[in-house]
PDB file of C-alpha atoms in Angstrom:
ATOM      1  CA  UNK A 160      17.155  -1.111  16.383  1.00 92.00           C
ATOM      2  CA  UNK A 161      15.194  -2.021  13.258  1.00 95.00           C
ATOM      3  CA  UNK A 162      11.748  -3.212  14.093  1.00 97.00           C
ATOM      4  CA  UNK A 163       7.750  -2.330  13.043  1.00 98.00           C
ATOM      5  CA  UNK A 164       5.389  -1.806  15.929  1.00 96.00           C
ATOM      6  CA  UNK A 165       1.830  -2.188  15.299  1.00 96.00           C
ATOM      7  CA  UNK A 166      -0.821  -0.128  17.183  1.00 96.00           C
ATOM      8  CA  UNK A 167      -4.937  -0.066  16.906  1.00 97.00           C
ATOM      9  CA  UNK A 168      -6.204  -2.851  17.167  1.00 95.00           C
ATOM     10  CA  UNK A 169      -9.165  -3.698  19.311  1.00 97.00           C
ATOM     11  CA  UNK A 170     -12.893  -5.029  19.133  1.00 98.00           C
ATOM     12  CA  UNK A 171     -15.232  -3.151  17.052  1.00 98.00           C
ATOM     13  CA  UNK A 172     -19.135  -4.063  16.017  1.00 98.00           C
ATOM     14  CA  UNK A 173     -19.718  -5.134  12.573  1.00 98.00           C
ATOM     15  CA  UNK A 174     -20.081  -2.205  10.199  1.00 98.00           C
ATOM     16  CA  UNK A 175     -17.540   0.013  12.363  1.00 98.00           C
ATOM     17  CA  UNK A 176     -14.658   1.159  11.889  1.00 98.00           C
ATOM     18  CA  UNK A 177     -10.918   0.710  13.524  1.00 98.00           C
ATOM     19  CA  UNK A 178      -7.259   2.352  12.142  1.00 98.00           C
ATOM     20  CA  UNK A 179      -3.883   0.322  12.373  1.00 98.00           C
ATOM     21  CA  UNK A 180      -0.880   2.300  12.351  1.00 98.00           C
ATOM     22  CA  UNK A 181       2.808   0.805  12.061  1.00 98.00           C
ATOM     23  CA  UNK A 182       5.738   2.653  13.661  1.00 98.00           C
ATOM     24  CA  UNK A 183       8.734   2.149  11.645  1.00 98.00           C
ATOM     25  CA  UNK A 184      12.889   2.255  13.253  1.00 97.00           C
ATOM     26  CA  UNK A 185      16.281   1.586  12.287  1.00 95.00           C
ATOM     27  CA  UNK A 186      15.281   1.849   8.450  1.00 93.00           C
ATOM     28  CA  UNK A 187      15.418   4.465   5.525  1.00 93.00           C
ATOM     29  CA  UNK A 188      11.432   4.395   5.762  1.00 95.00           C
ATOM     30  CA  UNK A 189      10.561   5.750   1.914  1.00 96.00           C
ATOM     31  CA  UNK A 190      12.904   3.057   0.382  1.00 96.00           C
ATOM     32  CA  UNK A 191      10.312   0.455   1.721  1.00 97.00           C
ATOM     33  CA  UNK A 192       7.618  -1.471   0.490  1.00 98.00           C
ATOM     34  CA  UNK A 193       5.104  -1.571   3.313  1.00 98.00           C
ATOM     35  CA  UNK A 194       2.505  -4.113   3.738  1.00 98.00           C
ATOM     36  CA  UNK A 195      -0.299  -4.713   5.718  1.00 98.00           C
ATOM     37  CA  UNK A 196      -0.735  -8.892   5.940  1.00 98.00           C
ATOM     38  CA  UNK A 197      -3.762 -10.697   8.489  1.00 98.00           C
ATOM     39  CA  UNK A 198      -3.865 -14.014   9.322  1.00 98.00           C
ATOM     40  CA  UNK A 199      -6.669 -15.987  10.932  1.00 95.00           C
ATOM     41  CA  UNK A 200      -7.130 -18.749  13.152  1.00 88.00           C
ATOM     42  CA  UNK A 201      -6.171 -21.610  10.912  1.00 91.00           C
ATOM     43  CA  UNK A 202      -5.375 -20.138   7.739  1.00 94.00           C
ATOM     44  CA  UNK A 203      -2.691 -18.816   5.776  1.00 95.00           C
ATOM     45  CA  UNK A 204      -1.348 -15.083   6.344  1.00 96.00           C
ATOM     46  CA  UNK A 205      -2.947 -12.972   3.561  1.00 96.00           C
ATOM     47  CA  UNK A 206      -1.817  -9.853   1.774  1.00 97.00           C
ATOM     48  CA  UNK A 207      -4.723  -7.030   1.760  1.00 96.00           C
ATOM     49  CA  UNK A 208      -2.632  -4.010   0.601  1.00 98.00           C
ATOM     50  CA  UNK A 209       0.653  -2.381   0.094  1.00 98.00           C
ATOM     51  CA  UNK A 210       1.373   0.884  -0.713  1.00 98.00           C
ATOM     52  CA  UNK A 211       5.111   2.058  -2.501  1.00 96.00           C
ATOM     53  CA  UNK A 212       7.607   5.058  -1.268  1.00 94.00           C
ATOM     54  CA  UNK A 213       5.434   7.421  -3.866  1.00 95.00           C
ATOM     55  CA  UNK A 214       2.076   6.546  -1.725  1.00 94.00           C
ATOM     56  CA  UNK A 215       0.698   3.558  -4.680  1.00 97.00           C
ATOM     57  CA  UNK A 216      -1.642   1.746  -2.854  1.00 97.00           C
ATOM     58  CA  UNK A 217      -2.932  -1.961  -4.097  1.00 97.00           C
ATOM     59  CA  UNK A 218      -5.731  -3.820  -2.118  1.00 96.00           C
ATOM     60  CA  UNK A 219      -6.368  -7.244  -2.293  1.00 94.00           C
ATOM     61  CA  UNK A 220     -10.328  -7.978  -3.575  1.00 94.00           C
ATOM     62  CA  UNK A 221     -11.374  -9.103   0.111  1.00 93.00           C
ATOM     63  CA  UNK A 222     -10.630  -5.440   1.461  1.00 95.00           C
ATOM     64  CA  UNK A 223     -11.244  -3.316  -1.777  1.00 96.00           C
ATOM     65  CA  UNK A 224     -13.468  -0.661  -1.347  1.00 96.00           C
ATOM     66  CA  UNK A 225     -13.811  -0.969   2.449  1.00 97.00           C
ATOM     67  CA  UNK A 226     -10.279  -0.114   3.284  1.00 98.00           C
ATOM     68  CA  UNK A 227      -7.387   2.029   3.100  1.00 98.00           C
ATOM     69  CA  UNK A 228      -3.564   2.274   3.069  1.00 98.00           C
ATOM     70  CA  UNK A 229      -1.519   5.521   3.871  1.00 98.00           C
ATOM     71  CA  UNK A 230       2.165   6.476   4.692  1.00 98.00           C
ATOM     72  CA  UNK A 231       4.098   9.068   5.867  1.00 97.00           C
ATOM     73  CA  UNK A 232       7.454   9.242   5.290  1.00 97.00           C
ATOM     74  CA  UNK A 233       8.750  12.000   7.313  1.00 96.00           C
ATOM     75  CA  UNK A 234       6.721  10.181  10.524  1.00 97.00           C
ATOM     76  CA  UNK A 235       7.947   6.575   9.021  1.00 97.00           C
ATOM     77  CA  UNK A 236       4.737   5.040   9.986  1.00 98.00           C
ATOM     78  CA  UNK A 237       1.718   3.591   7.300  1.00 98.00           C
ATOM     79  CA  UNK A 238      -1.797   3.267   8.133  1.00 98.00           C
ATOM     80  CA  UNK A 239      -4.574   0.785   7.941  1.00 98.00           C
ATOM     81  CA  UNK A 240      -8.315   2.748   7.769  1.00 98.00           C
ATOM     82  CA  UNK A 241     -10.511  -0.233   7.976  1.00 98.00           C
ATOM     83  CA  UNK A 242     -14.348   0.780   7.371  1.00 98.00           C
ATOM     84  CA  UNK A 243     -17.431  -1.577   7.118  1.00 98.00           C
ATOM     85  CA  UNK A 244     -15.800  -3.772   9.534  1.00 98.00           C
ATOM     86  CA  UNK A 245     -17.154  -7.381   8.924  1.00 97.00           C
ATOM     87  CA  UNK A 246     -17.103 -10.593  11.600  1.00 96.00           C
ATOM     88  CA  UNK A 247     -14.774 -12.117   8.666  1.00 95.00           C
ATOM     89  CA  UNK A 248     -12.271  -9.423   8.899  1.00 97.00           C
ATOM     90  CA  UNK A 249     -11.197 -11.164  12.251  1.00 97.00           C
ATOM     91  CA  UNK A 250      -7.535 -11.864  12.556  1.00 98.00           C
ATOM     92  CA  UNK A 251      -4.206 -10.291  13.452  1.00 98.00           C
ATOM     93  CA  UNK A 252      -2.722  -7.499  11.338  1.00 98.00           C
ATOM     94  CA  UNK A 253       1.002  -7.643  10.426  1.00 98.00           C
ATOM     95  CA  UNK A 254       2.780  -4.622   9.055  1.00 98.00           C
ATOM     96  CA  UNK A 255       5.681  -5.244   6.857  1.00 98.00           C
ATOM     97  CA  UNK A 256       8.694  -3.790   5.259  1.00 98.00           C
ATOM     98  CA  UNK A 257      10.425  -4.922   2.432  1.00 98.00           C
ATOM     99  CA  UNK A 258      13.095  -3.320   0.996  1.00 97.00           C
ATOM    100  CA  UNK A 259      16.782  -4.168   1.694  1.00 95.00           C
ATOM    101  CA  UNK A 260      15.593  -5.951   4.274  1.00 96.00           C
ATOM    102  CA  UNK A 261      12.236  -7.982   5.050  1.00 97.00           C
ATOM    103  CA  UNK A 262      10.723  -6.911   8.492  1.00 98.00           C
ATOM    104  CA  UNK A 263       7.688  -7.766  10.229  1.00 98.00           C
ATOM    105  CA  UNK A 264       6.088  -6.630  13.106  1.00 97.00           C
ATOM    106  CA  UNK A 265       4.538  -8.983  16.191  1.00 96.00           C
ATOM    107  CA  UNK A 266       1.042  -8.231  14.604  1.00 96.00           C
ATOM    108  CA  UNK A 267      -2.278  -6.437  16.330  1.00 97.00           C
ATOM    109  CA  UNK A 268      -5.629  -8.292  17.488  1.00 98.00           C
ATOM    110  CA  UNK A 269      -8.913  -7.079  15.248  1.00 98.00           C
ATOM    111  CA  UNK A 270     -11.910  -8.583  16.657  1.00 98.00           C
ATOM    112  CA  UNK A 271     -15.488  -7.424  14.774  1.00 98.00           C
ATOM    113  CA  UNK A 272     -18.062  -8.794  16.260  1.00 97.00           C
ATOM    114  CA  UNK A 273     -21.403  -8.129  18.205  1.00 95.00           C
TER     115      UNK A 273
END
């Protein structure tokens, strides 16, 4: 069955830190794109990095510097280290592979806050 499953998510304290991980199945893993996408309440869902089968990462501005992407292609799974955890970094995560196919996951709660 082809799906991404999400893991890691949780409530941290401002300044703290938290790591996603996404499980991937059913796909040749190191042909995909992954993604890591959040979306908060009321807003659009946001790209903040994506990383290439050769391990390129690209962050979006909001997450530069504070976070990082990883993958593993012989575990199929990429990685979310999020550091300096802010209140504004609230939302769900989404993982996502695109490749022959576009697949998401369900998404993980990250809740930063005192």
């Amino acid at each position: 069955q082809v799906q991404l499953v999400e893991s890691g998510g949780g409530l941290v304290q401002p300044g703290g830190s938290l790591r996603l991980s996404c499980a991937a199945y059913g796909i040749v893993f190191r042909n995909y794109i992954m993604h890591w996408y959040r979306q908060s309440p009321g807003k659009d869902r946001d790209l903040i990095a994506h990383i290439d089968g050769a391990g390129n990462p690209i962050y979006g501005d909001s997450v530069k510097g504070r976070f990082a992407i990883s993958r593993d292609n012989t575990r199929k799974s990429v990685d979310l280290q999020m550091n300096a955890l802010k209140p504004e970094d609230t939302a769900v995560y989404y993982c996502r592979a695109l490749g022959s196919r576009d697949i998401w996951g369900q998404g993980t709660q990250v809740i930063v806050s005192s």
